[in-house]
Coordinates of C-alpha atoms in Angstrom, one line a residue:
X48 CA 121.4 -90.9 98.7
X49 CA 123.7 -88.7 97.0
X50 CA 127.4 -88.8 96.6
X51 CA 130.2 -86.5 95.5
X52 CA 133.4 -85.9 94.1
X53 CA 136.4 -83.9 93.5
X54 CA 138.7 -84.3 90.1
X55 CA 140.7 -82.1 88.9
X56 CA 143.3 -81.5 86.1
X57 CA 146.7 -79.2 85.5
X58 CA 147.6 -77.7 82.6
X59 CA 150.5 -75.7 81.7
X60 CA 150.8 -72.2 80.7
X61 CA 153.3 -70.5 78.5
X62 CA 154.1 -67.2 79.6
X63 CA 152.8 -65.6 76.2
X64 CA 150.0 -64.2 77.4
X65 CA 147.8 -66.6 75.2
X66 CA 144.8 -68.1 76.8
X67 CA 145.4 -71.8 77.2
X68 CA 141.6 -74.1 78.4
X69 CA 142.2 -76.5 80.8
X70 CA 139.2 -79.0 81.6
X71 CA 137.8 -81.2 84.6
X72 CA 135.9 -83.5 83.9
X73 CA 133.4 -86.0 86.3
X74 CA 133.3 -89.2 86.4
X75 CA 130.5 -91.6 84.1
X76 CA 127.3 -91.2 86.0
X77 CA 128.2 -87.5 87.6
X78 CA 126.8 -84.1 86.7
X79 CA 129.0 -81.3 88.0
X80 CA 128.0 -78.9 90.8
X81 CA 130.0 -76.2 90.8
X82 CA 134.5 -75.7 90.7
X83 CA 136.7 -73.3 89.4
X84 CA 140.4 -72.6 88.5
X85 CA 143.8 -71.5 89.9
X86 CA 147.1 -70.4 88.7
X87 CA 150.2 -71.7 90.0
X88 CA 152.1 -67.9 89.9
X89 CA 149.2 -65.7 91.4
X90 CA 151.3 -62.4 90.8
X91 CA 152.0 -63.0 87.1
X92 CA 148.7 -65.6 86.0
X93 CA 144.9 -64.7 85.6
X94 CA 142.0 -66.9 85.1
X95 CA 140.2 -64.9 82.1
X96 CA 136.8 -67.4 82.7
X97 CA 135.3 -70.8 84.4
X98 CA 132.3 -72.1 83.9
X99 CA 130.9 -75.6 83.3
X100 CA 131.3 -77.4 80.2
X101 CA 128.3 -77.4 77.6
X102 CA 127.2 -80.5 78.6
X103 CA 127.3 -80.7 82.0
X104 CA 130.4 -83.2 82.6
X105 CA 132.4 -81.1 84.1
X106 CA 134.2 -77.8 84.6
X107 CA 136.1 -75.5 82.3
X108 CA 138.7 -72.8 82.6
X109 CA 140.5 -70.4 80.4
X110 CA 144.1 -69.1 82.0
X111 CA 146.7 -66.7 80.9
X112 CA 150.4 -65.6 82.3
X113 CA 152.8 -63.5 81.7
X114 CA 155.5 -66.3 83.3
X115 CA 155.0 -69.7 82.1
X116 CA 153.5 -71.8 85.2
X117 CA 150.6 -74.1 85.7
X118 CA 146.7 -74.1 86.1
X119 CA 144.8 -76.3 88.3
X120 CA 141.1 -76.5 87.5
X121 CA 139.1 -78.3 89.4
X122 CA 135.1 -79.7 89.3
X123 CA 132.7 -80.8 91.8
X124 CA 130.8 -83.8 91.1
X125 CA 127.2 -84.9 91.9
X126 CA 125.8 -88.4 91.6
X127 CA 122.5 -89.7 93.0
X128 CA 122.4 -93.4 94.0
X129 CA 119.1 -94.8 95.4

């Protein structure tokens, strides 16, 4: 039997054009499936990368704006029960 999760986390952006990581992480006991990353200004933010963190615990973006705003990143969580 398997069961899964959502989490996510916001972090805020400065409008300096400076890359700012937000991370996602999954609970104790889930590896993460897949996720990704959103800006809260689409017209003036960019998600530079998202991928999952080294170890497997969850998801990681990198975000930049040119208007300070926020970034939503987001992981999907796996966890086999028997």
């Amino acid at each position: 039997m398997t069961e899964t999760t959502r989490v996510s986390s916001v972090v805020n952006v400065p409008g300096t054009g400076q890359s700012v990581q937000g991370v996602a992480y999954c609970p104790v006991g889930y590896t993460v499936t897949g996720g990704g990353a959103q800006t809260g200004l689409t017209d003036s933010g960019i998600i530079a990368g998202s991928e999952p963190t080294t170890a497997g615990q969850g998801w990681s973006a990198w975000g930049r704006a040119s208007a300070a705003q926020t970034m939503t990143v987001w992981a999907i969580c796996l966890r086999m029960s028997s």
